[in-house]
Every structure is written in structure tokens, then in C-alpha cells.
PDB file of C-alpha atoms and ligand atoms in Angstrom:
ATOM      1  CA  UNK A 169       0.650  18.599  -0.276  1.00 94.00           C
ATOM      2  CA  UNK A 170       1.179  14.882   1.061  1.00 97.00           C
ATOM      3  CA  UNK A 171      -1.064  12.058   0.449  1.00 97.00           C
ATOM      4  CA  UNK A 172      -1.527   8.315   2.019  1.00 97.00           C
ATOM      5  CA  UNK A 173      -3.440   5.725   0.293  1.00 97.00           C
ATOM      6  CA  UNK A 174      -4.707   2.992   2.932  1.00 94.00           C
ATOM      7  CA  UNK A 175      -5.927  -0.101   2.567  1.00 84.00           C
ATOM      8  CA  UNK A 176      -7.500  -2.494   4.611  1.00 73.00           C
ATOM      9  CA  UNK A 177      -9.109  -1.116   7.757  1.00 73.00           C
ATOM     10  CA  UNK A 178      -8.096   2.739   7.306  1.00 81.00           C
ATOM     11  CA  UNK A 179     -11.976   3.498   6.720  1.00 78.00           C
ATOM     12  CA  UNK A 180     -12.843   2.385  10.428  1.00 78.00           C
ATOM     13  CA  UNK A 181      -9.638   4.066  11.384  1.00 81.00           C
ATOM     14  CA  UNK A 182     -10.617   7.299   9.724  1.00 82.00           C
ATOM     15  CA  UNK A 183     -14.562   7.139   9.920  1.00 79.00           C
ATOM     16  CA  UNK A 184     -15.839  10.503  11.227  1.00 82.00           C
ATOM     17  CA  UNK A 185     -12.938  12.855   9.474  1.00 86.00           C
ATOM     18  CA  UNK A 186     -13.965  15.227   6.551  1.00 90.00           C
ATOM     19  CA  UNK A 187     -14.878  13.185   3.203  1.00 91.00           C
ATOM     20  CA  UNK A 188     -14.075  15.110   0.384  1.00 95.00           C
ATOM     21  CA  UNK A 189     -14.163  14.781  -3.359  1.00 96.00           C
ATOM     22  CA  UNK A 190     -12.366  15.427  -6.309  1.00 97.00           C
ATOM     23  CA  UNK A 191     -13.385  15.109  -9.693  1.00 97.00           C
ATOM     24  CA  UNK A 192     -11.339  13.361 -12.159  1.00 98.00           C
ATOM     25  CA  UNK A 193     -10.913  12.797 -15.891  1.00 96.00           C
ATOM     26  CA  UNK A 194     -10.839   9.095 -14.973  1.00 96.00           C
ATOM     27  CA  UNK A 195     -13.751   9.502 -11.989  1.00 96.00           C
ATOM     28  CA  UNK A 196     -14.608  11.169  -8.945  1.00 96.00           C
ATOM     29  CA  UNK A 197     -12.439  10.052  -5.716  1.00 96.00           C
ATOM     30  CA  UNK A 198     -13.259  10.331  -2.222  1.00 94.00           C
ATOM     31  CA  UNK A 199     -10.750  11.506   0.029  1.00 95.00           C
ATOM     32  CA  UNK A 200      -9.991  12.247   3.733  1.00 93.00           C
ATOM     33  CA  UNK A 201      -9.064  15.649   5.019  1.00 92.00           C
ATOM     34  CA  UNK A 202      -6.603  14.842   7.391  1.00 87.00           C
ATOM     35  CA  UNK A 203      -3.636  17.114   9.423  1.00 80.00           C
ATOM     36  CA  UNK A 204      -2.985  19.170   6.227  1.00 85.00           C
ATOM     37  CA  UNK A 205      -3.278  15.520   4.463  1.00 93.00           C
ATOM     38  CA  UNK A 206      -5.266  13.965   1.730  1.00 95.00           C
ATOM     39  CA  UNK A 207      -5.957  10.281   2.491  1.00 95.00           C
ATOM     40  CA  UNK A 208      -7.546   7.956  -0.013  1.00 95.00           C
ATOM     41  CA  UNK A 209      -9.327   5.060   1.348  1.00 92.00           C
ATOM     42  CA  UNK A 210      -8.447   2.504  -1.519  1.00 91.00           C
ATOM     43  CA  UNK A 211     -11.043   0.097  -1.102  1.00 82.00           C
ATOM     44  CA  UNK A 212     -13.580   2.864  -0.404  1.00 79.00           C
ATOM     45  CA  UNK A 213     -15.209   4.043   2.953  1.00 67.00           C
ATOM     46  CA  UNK A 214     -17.346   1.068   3.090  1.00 70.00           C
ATOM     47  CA  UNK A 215     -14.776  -1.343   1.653  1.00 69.00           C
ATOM     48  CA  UNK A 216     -16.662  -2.523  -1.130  1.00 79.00           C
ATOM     49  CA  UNK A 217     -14.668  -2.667  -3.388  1.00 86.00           C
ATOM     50  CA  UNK A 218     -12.248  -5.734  -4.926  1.00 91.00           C
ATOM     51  CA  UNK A 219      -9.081  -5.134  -6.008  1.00 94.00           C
ATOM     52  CA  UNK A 220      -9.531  -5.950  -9.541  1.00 93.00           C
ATOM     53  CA  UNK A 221     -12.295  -2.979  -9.151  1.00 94.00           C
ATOM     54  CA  UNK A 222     -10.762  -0.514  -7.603  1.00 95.00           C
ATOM     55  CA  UNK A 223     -10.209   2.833 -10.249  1.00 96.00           C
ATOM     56  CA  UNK A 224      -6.198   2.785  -9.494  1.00 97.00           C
ATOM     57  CA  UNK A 225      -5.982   5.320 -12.437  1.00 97.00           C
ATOM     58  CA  UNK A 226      -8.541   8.082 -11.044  1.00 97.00           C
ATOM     59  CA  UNK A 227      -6.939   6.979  -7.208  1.00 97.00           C
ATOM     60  CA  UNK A 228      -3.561   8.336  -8.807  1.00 98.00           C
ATOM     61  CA  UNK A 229      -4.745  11.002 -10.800  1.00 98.00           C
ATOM     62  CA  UNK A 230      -6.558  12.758  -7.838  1.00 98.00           C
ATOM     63  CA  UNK A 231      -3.243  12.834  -6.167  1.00 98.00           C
ATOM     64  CA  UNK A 232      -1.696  14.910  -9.034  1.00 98.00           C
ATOM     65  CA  UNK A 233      -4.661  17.133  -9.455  1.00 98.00           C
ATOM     66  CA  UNK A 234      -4.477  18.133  -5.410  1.00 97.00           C
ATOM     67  CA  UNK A 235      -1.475  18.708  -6.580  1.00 97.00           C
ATOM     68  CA  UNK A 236       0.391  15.762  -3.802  1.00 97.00           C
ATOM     69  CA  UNK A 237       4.266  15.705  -4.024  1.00 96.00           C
ATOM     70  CA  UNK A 238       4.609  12.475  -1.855  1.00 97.00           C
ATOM     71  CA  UNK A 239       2.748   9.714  -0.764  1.00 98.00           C
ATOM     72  CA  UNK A 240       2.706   6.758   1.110  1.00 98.00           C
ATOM     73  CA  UNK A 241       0.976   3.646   0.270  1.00 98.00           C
ATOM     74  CA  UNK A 242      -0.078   1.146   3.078  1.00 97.00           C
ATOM     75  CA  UNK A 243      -1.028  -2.257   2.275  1.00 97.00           C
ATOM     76  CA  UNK A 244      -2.305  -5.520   4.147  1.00 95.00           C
ATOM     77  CA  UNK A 245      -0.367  -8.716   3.616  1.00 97.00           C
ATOM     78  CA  UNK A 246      -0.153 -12.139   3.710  1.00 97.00           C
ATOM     79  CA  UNK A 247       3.265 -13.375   5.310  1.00 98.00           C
ATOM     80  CA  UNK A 248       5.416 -15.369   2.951  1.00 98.00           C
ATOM     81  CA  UNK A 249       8.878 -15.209   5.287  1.00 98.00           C
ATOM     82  CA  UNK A 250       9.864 -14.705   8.749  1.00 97.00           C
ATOM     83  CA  UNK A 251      11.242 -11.292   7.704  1.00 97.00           C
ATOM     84  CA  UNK A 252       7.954  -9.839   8.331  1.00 97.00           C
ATOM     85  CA  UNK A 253       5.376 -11.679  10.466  1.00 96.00           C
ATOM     86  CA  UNK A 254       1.587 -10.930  10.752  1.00 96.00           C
ATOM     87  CA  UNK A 255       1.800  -8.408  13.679  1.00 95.00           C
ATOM     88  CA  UNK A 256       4.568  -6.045  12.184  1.00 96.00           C
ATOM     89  CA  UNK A 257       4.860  -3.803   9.638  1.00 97.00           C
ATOM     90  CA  UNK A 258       8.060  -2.660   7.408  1.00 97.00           C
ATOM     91  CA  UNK A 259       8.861  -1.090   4.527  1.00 98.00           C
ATOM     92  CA  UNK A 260       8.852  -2.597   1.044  1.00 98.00           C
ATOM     93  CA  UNK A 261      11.530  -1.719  -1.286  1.00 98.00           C
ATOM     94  CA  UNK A 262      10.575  -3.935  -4.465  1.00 98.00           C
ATOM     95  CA  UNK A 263       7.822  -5.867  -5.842  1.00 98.00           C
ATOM     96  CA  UNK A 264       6.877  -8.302  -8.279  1.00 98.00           C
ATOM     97  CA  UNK A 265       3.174  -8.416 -10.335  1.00 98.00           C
ATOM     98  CA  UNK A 266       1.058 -11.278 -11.329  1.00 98.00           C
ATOM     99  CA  UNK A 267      -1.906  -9.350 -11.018  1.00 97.00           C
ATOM    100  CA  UNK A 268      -2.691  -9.198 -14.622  1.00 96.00           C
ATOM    101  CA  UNK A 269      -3.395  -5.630 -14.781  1.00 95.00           C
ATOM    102  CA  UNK A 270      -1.195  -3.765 -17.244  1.00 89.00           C
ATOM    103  CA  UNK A 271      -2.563  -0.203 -16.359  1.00 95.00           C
ATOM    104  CA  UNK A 272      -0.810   2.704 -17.722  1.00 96.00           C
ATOM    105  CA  UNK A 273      -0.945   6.270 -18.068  1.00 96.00           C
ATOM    106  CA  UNK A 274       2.037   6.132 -21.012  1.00 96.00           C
ATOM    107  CA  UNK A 275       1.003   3.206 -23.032  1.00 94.00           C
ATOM    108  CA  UNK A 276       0.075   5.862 -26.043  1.00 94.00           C
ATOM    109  CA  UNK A 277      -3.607   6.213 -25.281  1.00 91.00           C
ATOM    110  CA  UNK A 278      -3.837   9.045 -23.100  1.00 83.00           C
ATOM    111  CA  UNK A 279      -0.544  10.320 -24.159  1.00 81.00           C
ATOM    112  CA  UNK A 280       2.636   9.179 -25.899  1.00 90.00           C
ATOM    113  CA  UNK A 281       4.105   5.811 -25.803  1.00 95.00           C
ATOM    114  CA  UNK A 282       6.519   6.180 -22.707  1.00 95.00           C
ATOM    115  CA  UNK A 283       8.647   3.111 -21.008  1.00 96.00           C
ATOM    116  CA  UNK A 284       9.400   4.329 -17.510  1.00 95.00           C
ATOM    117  CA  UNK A 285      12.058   2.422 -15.413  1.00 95.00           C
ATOM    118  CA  UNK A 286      11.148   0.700 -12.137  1.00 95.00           C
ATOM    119  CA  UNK A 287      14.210   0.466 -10.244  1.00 95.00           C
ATOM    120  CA  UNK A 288      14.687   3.897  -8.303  1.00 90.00           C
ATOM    121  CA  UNK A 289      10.293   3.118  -7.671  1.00 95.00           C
ATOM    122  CA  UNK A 290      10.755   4.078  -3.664  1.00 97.00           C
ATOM    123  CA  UNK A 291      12.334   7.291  -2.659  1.00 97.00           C
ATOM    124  CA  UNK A 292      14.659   6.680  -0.279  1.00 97.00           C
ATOM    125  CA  UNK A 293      14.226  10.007   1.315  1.00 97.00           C
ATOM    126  CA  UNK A 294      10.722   9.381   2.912  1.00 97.00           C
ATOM    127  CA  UNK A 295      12.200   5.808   3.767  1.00 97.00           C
ATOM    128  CA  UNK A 296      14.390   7.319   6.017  1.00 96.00           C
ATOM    129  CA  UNK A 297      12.332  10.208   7.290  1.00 96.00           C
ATOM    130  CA  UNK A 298      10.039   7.145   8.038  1.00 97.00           C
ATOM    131  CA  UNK A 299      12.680   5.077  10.216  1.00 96.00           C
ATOM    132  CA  UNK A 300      13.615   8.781  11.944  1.00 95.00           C
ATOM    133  CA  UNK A 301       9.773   8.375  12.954  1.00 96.00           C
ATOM    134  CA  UNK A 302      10.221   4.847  14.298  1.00 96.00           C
ATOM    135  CA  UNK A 303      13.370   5.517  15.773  1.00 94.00           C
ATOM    136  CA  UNK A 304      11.978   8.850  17.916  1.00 94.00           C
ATOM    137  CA  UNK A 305       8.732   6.907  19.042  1.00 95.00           C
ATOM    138  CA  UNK A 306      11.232   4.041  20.399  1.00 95.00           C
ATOM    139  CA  UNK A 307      10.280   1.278  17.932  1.00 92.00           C
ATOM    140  CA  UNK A 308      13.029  -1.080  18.852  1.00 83.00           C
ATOM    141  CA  UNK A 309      13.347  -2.598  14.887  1.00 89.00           C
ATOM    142  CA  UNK A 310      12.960  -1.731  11.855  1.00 91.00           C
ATOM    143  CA  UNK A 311      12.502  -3.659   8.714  1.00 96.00           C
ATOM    144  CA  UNK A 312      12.978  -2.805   5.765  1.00 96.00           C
ATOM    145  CA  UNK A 313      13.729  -4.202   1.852  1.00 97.00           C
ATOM    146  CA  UNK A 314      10.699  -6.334   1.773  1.00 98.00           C
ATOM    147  CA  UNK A 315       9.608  -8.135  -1.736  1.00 98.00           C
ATOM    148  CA  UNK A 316       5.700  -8.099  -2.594  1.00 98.00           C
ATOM    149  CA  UNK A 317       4.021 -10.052  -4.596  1.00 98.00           C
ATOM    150  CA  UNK A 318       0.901  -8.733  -6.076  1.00 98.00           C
ATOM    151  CA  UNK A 319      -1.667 -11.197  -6.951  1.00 98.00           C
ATOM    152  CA  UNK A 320      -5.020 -10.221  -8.862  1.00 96.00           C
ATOM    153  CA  UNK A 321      -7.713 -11.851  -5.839  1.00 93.00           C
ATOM    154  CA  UNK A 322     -10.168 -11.369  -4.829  1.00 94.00           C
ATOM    155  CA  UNK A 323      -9.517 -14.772  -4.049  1.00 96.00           C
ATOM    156  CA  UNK A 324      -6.117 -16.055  -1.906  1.00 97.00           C
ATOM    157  CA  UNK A 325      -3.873 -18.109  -2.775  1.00 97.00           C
ATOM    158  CA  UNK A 326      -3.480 -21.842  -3.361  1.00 96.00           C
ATOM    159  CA  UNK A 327      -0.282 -23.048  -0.695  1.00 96.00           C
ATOM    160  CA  UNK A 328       1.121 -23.786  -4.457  1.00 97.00           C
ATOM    161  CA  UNK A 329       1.112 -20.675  -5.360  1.00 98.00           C
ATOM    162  CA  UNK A 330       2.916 -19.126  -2.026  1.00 98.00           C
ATOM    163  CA  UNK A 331       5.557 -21.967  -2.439  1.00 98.00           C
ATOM    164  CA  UNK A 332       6.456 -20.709  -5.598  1.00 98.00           C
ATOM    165  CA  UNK A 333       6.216 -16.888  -5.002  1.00 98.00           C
ATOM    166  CA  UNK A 334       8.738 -17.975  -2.147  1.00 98.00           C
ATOM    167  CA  UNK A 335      11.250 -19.555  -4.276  1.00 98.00           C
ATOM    168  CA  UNK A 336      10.760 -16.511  -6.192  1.00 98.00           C
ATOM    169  CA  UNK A 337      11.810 -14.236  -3.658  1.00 98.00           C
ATOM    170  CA  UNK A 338       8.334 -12.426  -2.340  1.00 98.00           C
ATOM    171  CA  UNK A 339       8.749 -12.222   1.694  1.00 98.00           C
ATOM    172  CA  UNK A 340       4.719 -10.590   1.592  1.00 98.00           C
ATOM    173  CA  UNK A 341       1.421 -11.417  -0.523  1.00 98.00           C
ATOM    174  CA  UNK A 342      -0.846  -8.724  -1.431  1.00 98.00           C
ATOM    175  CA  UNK A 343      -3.583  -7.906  -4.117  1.00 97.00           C
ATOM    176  CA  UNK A 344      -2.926  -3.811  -4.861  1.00 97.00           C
ATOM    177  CA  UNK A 345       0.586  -2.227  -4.477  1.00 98.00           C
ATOM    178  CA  UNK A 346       2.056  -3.660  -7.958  1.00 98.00           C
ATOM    179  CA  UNK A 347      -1.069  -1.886  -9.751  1.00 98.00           C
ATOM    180  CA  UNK A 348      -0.314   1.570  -7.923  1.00 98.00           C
ATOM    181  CA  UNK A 349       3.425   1.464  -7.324  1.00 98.00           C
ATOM    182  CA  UNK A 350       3.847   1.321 -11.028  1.00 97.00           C
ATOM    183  CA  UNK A 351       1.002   4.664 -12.119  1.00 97.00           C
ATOM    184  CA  UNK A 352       2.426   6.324  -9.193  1.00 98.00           C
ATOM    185  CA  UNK A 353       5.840   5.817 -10.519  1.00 97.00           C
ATOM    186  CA  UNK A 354       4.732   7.098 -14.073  1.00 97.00           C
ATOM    187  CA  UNK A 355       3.341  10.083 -12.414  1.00 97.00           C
ATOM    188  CA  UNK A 356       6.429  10.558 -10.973  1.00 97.00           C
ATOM    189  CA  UNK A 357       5.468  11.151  -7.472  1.00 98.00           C
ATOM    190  CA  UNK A 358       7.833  10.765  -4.395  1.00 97.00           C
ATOM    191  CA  UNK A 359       6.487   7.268  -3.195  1.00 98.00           C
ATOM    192  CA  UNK A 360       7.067   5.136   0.143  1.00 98.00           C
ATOM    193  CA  UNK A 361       5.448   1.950   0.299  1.00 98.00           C
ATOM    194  CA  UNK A 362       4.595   0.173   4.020  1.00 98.00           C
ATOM    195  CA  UNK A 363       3.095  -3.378   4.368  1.00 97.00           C
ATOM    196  CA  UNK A 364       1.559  -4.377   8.015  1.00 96.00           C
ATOM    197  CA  UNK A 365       0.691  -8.357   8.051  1.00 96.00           C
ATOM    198  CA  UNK A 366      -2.517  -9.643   8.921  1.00 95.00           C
ATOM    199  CA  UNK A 367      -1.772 -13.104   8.105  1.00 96.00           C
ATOM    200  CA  UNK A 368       0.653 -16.029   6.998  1.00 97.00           C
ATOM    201  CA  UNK A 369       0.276 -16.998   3.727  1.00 97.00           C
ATOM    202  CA  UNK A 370      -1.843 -19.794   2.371  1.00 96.00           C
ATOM    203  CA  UNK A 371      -0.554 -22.792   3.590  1.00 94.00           C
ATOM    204  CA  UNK A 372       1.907 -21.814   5.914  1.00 95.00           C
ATOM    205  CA  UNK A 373       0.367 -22.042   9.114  1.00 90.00           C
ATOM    206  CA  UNK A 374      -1.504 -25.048  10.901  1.00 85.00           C
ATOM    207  CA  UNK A 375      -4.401 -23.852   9.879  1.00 84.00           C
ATOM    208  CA  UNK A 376      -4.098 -23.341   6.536  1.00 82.00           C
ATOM    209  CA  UNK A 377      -5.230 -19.331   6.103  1.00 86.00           C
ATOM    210  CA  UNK A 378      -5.710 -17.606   9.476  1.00 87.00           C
ATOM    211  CA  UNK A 379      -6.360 -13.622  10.280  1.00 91.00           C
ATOM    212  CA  UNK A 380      -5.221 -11.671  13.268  1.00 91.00           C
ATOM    213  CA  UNK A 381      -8.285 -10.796  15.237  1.00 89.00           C
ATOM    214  CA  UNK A 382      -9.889  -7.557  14.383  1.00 89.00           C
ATOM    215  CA  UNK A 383      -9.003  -5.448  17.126  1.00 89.00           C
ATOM    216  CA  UNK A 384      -4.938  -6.303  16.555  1.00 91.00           C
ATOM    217  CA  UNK A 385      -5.425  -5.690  12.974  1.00 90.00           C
ATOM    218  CA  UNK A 386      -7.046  -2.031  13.967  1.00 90.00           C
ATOM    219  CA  UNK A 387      -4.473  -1.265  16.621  1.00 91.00           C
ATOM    220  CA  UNK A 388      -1.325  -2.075  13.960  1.00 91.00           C
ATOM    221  CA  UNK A 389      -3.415  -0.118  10.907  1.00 91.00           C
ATOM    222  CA  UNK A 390      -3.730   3.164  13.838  1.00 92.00           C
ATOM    223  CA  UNK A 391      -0.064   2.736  14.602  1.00 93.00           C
ATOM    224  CA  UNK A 392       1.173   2.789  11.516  1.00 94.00           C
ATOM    225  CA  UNK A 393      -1.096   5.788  10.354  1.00 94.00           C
ATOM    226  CA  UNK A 394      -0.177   7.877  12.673  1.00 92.00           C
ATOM    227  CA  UNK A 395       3.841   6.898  12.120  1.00 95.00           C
ATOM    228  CA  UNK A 396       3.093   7.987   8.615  1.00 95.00           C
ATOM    229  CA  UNK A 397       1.055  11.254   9.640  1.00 93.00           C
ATOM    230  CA  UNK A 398       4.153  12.116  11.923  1.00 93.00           C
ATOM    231  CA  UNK A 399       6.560  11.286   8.669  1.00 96.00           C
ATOM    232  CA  UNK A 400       4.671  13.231   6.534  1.00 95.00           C
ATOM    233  CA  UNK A 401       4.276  15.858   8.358  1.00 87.00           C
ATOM    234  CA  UNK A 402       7.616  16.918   8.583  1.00 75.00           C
ATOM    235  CA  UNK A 403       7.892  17.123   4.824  1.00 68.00           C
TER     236      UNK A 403
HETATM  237  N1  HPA B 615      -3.007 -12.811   0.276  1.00 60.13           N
HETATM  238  C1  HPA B 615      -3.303 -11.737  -0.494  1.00 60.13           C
HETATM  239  N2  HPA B 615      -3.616 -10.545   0.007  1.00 60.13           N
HETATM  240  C2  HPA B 615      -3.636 -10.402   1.332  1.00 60.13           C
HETATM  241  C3  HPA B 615      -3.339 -11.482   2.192  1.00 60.13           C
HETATM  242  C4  HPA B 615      -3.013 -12.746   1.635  1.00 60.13           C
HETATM  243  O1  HPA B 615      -2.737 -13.737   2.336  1.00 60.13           O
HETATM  244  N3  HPA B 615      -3.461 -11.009   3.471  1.00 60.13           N
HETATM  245  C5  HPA B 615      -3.809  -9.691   3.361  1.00 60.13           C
HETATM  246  N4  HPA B 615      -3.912  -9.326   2.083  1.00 60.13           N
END
């Protein structure tokens, strides 16, 4: 089985699919039945929850006990650099975490003590089944190896604090992947990661945080589903 994990906007997207549950040793999760796929709605149906709230560990756990093999994450940033601009999407390939949550699955609580390296974290094989996607629907580019930075929010950032995630390499700003990329990777899962912006960066615009309306936002979150639906799908 395949999974997604959506962010920002999926629940509109996927309102009116089958909810179904699955209970946990860390909690219960809600998930949509979708084309043969299980798709968690991170910030829950009625996105009420924060990111500092959200049960990442339960999230992740429900994906091993449906017994997922790969899964893509999509996430709603902040702009940071021109090499993705609110309006597109792309795939990340590395991230960096001052979110301040250390969750674990090895850290000798539920199990041993277990370090597990982050630098093979995205599988390059459902990158590139992803780009075969984009390339068939005639999506004329393609980005790809794009830092995030993970920050803790609910707040945003202070234009301070998106000059110096610049200088330290971030190209996007968001509150979650960092969190899941790193259970996920614990887990061992096959794991694609695919940011869509919403937004430049505190700061960075003339008027100092602006969104892209709600209807472009919807239209690039459908898009991109449905590119990773078709991705999937072939798996
Ligand atoms: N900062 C943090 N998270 C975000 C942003 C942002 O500017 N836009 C969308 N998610």
C-alpha cells in the first residue's frame, strides 16, 4: 500500500471521500480512502490543529500498521529563493530543523537506542517516477533539490529570521516536514517529499507576509495531488 500525507488545504481537496480510522499505540488517526490510497490529512479534516500539536508519531505509525511501503509528504511553504516561487511546487531533497521537536521512535524509550543516518532521507526512485508524471502531463519544468527549513510556528517568521535561514541555505520555510521526514526515515519507509508555495517569506515581499488567494492555493494543492495519485499509482 501507498500513502500521502497533505498538508494545508488537502481536507477541502478531499472533503466527501471515505474517512477512515486506525487505531494506534500512539492514537487513533483519521485517514482518507483514496484510489487504492491511504491519505492522512496532517492538520486534521477541519485543520485544527498547530503544528507543534499535531501526533507526528501516531501520523507515522498508522502508515506502518496499514502496512504503507511509500509515501509522499506534501507541504505548504513560505518562499525563501527564486528557486521555487509561491505558485509552483518541486521536490525537496534536504532539510534543516529548528523546530525544537526531537521526536523519535529509537531514542531507547519505545525501543533500543538507535542513531539512524539522514543523508539517503528521499528515495530517489519515487523522485523520478514523480518527474516521469510531470514530464507525461507536459509540465514544462521541473524543480527539484530544494532545502527546507522547518520552524516550530504556529507563528511566522521575523524577516530576521528568513535572512538568516537564507544565508543558511533554506530556498523554502515550513513548520512540519523536519518532524516527519526524520520518524518516517526511522521507520524506514520509501519517502518523497513535495513543497507547493503559498507565499514569500517574511519580509521578502512589499508587503511584508502575503498569501496567494484561496482559490490558486486550492487549484496548485489539486494539481499536485493528483500528480502524486498518478505517481503512486504506478508503484
Ligand atoms: N512560514 C512557515 N510556514 C509556512 C509559510 C511561511 O511563510 N507559508 C506556508 N507555510
Amino acid at each position: 500500500m501507498n500513502a500521502i500525507i497533505g498538508g494545508t488545504g488537502i481536507d477541502r481537496i478531499l472533503s466527501g471521500s471515505e474517512l477512515r480510522t486506525v487505531k494506534t499505540k500512539y492514537g487513533d488517526v483519521d485517514y482518507y480512502a483514496l484510489d487504492g490510497l491511504a491519505v492522512i490529512a496532517r492538520h486534521k479534516a477541519d485543520h485544527s490543529l498547530a503544528p507543534s500539536r499535531i501526533n507526528y508519531k501516531a501520523n507515522i505509525q498508522a502508515l506502518c500498521d496499514l502496512g504503507v511501503e511509500n509515501v509522499i509528504g506534501i507541504y505548504a511553504v513560505g518562499s525563501i529563493t527564486s528557486r521555487l516561487s509561491p505558485g509552483s511546487f518541486g521536490i525537496v531533497e534536504d532539510f534543516l530543523d529548528f523546530s525544537g521537536r526531537s521526536l523519535s521512535f529509537c531514542d531507547g524509550v519505545d525501543g533500543p537506542l538507535r542513531h539512524t543516518g539522514m543523508v539517503r532521507c528521499f528515495d530517489k526512485r519515487i523522485m523520478t517516477d514523480f518527474a516521469k508524471t510531470l514530464y507525461k502531463a507536459g509540465e514544462k519544468e521541473i524543480r527539484s533539490g530544494i532545502v527546507y527549513v522547518t520552524t516550530s510556528g504556529p507563528r511566522f517568521e521575523t524577516p530576521a529570521e528568513i535572512r538568516a535561514f537564507r544565508n543558511l541555505g533554506a530556498d523554502v520555510v515550513g513548520m512540519t516536514l523536519g518532524t516527519e521526514a526524520s520518524l518516517i526515515r526511522e521507520k524506514g519507509l520509501g519517502y518523497c517529499a513535495l513543497a507547493y508555495s503559498i507565499n514569500w517569506a517574511a519580509g521578502l515581499d512589499e508587503e511584508g507576509l502575503s498569501f496567494l488567494e484561496d482559490e490558486s492555493v486550492e487549484r496548485l494543492g489539486r494539481k499536485l495531488l493528483s500528480f502524486c495519485i498518478d505517481t503512486l499509482s504506478t508503484r
